[in-house]
Coordinates of C-alpha atoms in Angstrom, one line a residue:
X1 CA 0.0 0.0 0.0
X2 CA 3.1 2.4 0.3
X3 CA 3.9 2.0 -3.4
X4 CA 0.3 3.1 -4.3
X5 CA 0.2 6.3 -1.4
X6 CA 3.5 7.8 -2.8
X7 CA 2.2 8.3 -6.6
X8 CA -0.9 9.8 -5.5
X9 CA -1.3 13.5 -6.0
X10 CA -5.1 14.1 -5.6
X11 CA -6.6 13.0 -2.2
X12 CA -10.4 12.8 -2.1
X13 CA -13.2 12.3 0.9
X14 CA -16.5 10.8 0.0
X15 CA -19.7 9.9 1.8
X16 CA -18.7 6.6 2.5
X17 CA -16.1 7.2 4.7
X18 CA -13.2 6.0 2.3
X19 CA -10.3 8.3 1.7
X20 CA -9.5 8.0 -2.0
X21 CA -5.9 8.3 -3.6
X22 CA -5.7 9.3 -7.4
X23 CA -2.5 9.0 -10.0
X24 CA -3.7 11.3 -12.4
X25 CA 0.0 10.2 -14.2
X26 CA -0.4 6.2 -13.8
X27 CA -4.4 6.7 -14.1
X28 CA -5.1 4.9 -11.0
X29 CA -7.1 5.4 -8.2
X30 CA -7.0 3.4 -4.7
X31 CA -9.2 3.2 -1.8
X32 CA -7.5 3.6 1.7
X33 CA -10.3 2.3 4.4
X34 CA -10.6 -0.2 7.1
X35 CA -13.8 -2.6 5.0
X36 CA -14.6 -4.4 8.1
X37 CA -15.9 -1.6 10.1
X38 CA -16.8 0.7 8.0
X39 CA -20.1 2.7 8.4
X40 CA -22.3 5.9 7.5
X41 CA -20.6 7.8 10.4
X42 CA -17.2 7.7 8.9
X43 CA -18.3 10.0 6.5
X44 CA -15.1 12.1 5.3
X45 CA -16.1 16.1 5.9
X46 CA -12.5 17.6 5.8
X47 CA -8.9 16.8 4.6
X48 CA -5.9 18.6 5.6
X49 CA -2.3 18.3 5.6
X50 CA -0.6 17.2 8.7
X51 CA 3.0 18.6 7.7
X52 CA 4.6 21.1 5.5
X53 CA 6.2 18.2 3.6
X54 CA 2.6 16.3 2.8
X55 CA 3.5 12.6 4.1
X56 CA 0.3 13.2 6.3
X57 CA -2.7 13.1 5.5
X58 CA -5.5 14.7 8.1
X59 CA -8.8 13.3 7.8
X60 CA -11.7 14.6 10.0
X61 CA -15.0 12.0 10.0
X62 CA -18.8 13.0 11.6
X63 CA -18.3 10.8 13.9
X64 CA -15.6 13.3 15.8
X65 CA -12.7 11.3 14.8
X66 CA -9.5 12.8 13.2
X67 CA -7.5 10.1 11.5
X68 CA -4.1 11.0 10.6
X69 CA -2.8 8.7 7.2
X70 CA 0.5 8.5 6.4
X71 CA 1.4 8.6 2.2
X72 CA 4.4 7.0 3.1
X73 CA 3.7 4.3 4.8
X74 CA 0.0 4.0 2.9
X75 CA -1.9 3.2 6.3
X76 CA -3.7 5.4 9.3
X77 CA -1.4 5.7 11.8
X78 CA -3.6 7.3 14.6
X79 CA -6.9 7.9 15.3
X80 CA -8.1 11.4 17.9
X81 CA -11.4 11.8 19.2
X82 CA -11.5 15.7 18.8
X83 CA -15.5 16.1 19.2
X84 CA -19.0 14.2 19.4
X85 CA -21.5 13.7 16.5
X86 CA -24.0 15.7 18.2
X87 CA -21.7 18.8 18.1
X88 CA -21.8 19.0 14.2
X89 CA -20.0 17.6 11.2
X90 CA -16.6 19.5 10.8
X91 CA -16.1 22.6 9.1
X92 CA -12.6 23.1 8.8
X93 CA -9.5 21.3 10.1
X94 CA -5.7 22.7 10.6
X95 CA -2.2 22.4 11.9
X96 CA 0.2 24.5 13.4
X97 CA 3.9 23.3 14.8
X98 CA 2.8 21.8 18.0
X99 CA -1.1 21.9 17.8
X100 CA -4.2 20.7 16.2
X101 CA -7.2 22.9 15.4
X102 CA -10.2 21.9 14.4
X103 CA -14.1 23.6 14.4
X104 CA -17.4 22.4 14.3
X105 CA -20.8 23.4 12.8
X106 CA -21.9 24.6 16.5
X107 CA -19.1 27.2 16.6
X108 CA -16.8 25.5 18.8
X109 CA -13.5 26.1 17.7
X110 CA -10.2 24.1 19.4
X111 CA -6.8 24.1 19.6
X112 CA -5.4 20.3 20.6
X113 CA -2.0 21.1 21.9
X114 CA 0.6 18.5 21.4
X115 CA 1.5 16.3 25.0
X116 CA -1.2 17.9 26.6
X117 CA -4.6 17.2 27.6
X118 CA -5.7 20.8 27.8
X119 CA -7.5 22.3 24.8
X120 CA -8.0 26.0 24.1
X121 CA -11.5 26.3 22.9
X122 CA -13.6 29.6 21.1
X123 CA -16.9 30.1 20.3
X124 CA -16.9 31.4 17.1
X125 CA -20.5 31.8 16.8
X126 CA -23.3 29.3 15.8
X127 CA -23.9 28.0 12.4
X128 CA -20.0 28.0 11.2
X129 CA -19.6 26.7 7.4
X130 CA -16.2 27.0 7.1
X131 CA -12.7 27.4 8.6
X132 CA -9.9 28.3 7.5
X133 CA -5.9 28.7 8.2
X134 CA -4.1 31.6 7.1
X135 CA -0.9 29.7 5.0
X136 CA 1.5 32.5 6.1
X137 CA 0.6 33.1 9.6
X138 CA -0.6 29.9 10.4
X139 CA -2.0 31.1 14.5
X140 CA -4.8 32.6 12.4
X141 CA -8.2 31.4 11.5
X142 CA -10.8 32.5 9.9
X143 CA -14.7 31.3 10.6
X144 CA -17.6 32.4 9.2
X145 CA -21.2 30.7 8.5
X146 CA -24.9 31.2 8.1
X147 CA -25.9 34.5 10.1
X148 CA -22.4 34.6 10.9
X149 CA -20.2 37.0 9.6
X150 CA -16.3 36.7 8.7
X151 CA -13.9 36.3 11.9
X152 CA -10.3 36.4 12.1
X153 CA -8.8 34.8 15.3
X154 CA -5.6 35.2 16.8
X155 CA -5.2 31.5 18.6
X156 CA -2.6 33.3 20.9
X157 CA -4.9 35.7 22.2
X158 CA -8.0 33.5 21.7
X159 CA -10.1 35.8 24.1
X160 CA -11.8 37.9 20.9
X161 CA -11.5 38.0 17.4
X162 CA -8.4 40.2 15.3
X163 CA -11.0 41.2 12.9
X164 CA -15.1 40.6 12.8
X165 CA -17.0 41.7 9.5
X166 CA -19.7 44.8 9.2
X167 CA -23.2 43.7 7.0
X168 CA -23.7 45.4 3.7
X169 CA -25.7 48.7 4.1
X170 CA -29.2 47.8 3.3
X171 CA -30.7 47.2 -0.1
X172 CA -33.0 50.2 -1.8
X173 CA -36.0 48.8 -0.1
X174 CA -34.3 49.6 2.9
X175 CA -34.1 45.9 3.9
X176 CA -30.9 43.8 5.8
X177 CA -29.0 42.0 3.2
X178 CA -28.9 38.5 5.2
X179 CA -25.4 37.1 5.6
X180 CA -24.3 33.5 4.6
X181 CA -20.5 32.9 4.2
X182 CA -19.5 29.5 3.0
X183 CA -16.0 29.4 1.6
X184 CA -13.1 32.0 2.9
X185 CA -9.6 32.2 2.0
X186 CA -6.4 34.6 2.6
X187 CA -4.8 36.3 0.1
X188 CA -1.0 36.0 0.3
X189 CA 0.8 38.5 0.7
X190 CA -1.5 40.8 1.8
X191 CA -4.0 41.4 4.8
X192 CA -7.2 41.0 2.7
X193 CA -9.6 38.1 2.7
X194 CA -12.0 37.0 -0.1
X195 CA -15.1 35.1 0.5
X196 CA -18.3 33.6 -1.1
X197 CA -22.0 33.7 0.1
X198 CA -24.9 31.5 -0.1
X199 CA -26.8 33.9 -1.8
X200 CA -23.8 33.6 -4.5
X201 CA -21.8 36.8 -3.9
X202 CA -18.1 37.3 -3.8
X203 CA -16.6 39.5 -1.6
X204 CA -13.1 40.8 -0.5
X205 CA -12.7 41.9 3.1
X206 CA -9.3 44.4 4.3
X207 CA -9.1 43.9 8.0
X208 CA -6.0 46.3 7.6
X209 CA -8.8 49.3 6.3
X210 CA -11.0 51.2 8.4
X211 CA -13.7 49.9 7.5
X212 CA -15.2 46.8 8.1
X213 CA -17.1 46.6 5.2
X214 CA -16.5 44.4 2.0
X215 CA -14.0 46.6 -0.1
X216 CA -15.2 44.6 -3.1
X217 CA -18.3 42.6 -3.9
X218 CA -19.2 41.1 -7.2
X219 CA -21.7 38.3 -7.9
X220 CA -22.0 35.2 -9.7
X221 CA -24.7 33.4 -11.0
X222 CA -28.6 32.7 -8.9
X223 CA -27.5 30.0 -6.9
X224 CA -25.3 29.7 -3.5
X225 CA -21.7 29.4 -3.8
X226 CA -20.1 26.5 -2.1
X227 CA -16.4 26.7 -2.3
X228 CA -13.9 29.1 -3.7
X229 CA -10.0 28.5 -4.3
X230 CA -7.0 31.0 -5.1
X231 CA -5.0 30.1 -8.1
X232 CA -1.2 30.7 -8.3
X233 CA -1.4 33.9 -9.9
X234 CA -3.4 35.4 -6.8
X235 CA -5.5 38.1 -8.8
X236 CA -8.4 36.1 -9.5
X237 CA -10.3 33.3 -7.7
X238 CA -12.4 29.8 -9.0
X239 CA -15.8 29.5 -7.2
X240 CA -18.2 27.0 -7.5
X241 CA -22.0 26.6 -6.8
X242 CA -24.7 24.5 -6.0
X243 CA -25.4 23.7 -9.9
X244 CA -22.2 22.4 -10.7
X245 CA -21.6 26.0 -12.1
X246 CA -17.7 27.2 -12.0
X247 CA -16.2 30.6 -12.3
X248 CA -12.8 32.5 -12.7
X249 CA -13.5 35.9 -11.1
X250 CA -10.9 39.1 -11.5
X251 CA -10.2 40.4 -7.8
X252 CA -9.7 43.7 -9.4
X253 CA -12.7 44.4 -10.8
X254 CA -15.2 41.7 -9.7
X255 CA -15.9 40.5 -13.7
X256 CA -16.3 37.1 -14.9
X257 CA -13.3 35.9 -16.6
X258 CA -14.8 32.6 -17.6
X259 CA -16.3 29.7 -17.1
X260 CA -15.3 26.1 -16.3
X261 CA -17.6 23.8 -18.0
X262 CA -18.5 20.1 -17.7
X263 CA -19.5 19.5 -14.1
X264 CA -23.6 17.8 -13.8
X265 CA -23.9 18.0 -9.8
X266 CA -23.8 20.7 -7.0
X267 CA -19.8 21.7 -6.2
X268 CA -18.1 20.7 -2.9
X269 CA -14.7 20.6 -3.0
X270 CA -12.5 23.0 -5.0
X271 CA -8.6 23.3 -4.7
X272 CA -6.1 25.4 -7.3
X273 CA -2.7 23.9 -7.6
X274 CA -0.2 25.9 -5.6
X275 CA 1.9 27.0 -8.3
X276 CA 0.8 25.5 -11.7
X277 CA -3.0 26.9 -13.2
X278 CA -4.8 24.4 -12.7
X279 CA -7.8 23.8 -10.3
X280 CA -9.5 20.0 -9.2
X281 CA -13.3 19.6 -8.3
X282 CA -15.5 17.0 -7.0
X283 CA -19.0 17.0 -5.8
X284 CA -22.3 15.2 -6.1
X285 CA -21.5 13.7 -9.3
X286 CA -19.1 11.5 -8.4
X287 CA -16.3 12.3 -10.5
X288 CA -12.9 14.0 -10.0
X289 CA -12.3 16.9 -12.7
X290 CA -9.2 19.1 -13.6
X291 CA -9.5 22.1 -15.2
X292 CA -6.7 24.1 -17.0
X293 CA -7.0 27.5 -15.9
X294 CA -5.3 28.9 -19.0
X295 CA -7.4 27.6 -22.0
X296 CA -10.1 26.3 -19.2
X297 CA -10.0 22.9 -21.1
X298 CA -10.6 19.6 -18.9
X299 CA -7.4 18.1 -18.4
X300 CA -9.0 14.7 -16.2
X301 CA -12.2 13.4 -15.8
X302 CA -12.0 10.5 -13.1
X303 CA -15.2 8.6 -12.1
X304 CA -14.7 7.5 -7.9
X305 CA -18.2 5.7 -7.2
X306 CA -19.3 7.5 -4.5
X307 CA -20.9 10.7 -3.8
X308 CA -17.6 13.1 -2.8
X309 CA -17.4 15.7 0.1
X310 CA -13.7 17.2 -0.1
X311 CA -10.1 17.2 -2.0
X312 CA -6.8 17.7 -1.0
X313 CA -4.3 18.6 -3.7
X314 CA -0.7 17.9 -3.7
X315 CA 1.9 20.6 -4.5
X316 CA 3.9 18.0 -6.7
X317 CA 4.0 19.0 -10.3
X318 CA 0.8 16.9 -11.9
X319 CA 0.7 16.0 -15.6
X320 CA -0.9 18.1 -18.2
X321 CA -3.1 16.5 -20.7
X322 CA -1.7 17.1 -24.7
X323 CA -5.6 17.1 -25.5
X324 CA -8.5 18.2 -23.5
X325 CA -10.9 15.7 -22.4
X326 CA -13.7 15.2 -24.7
X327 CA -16.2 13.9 -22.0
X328 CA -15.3 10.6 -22.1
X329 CA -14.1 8.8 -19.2
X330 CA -11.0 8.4 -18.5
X331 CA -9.5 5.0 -18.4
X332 CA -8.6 4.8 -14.4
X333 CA -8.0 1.4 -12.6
X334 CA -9.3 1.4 -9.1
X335 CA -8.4 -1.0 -6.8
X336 CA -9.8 -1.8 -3.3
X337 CA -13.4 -0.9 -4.8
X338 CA -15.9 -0.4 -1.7
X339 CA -19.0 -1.9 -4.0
X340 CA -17.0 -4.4 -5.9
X341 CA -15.8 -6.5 -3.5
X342 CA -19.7 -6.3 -1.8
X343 CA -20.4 -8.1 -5.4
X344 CA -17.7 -10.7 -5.8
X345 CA -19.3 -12.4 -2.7
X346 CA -22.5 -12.5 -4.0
X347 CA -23.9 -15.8 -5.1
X348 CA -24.0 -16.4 -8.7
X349 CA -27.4 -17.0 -10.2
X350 CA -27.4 -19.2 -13.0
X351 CA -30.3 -17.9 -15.8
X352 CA -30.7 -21.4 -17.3
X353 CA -31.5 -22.5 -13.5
X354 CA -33.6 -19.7 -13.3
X355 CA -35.6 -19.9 -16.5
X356 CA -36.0 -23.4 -15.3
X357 CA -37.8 -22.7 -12.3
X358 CA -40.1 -19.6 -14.1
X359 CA -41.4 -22.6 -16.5
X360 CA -42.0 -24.8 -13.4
X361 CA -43.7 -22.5 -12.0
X362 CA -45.9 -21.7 -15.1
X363 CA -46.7 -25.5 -15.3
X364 CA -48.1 -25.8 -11.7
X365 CA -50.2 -22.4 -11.8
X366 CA -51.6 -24.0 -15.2
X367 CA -52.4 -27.5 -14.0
X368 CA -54.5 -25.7 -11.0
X369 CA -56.4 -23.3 -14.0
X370 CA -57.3 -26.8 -15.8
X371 CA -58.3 -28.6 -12.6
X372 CA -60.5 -25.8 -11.3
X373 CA -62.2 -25.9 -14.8
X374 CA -63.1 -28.9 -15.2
X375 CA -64.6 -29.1 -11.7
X376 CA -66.9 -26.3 -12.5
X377 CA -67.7 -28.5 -15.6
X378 CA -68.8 -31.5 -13.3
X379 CA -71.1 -29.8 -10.9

């Protein structure tokens, strides 16, 4: 199983609670999971990197479990109980040199320090939809959710939040513009922060201005926005909505560069590569897609079985297609199949045997016809 972790570079969660390996180079995907005990509960909410150098691979379940997987070694190597089921499904999950952080949909926010039972806990507000790490000062968070406005914490001084988000002015019927953020994400090298709405608005927030106000807002589509990505060239950003609808929007100006196309299911996880323009998705629809950002072609279309909740991307260089992807399927192998092996030990029916018995059958229910006739006949 260590051959097949090291030549994976896109890691994906799905419903079923199997972490999924893809070689988008070999065109091979593998399934990492315990069979035997697997269950609904192990549904895979949130993946994160354990280490700078990726051989970790942090997987956060509903159950409340954090397994931490190893690419190295190609098998989970610990198991944390960071939180109940009853406290919500995860919304975000994080590392810093000697801690753990992880937050819930109830707002509750922790920080699992290293050789220590004590936990610094927050409560970021109810309703959380997302939380996120800031890459270059990685003590900062960011929460946000429905009816819950952006935060920025400082996990060293955990007591309130850096910066908290203003509401829009009201619309022209004098009305509050409801809040709804689902996807955040720093900006490098700067202070700002963009994020996406439910009621499919993109904004960019400057805790470093004045104001608390969005110093940019554009909007995208009629449906809520469920993820949103920075690509490597940090003056535009890839959303991605509820309709399987993706979108590379300027920063500058808040317009619509273009569309990614080829998606058939609602959007929930969307990563850009670190350094190369490209961007992977997976959602409803089963399937792993990358896009080019440059010519917005589909460079792989991967089809995983099960319904997916999240993906992790490496920063290893990934191939790039010669052709774009013409909507076929792509030829990928995957081995350690969570429905195929529920089928190879299944009983074989045999249709001869079966046709056998339908005719059987036919014969008896048409022997009791005749009889009951020819009774009627006699009386």
């Amino acid at each position: 199983m260590a051959d097949k972790s090291q030549v994976c570079s896109v890691w994906v969660g799905s419903e079923t609670g199997i972490l999924k390996g893809v070689s988008l180079s070999k065109k091979q995907a593998f399934n990492f999971c315990e069979m035997s005990c697997l269950s609904r509960d192990q549904e895979v909410c949130v993946l994160g990197w354990g280490d700078e150098h990726e051989t970790e691979v942090l997987v956060g379940s509903v159950n409340g479990t954090v397994k931490t997987f190893s690419t190295e070694k190609g098998i989970f190597t610990e198991t944390r109980q960071c939180g109940e089921s009853t406290q919500g499904r995860f919304t975000g999950i994080a590392v810093t040199d000697s801690a753990l952080i992880t937050c819930v949909e109830t707002g509750l926010l922790r920080v699992w320090k290293e050789g220590s039972t004590d936990t610094v806990e927050i409560n970021a507000g109810t309703n959380v939809c997302r939380m996120r790490q800031n890459p270059s000062q990685r003590n900062q968070v960011a929460t946000g959710g429905k009816e819950n406005g952006l935060k920025v914490w400082d996990l060293e001084r955990p007591e309130t939040p850096i910066f908290t988000s203003k509401n829009v002015r009201n619309d022209w019927l004098d009305m509050r513009v409801p809040e709804w953020v689902r996807d955040m994400s720093f900006i490098p090298d700067s202070d700002k922060i963009v994020t996406c709405t439910g009621h499919h608005q993109v904004r960019v927030y400057d805790p470093a201005s004045p104001q608390r106000r969005p110093v940019l807002e554009a909007h995208f589509g009629e449906y809520p926005l469920t993820a949103l990505s920075l690509p490597a060239n940090q003056d535009s950003v890839v959303v991605g909505n509820t309709h399987g609808e993706l979108a590379i929007l300027d920063l500058r100006k808040g317009l619509v560069r273009g569309c990614l196309k080829g998606l058939a299911g609602g959007v929930r996880g969307l990563q850009c590569h670190p350094s190369l323009p490209l961007v992977a998705t997976c959602g409803l629809d089963r399937f792993l897609r990358v896009h080019s950002l440059e010519d917005r072609s589909l460079q792989h279309k991967v089809y995983l079985k099960s319904r997916l909740n999240c993906v992790l991307l490496s920063s290893k260089d990934l191939e790039l297609s010669s052709s774009a992807v013409t909507g076929d399927v792509e030829e990928v192998k995957e081995e350690g199949g969570e429905v195929d092996e529920v089928w190879d030990t299944m009983e074989m029916i045999n249709d001869q045997a079966k046709k056998r018995a339908t005719d059987e059958e036919e014969a008896i229910v048409t022997g009791v016809e005749k009889t009951m006739k020819k009774r009627k006949v006699v009386k």
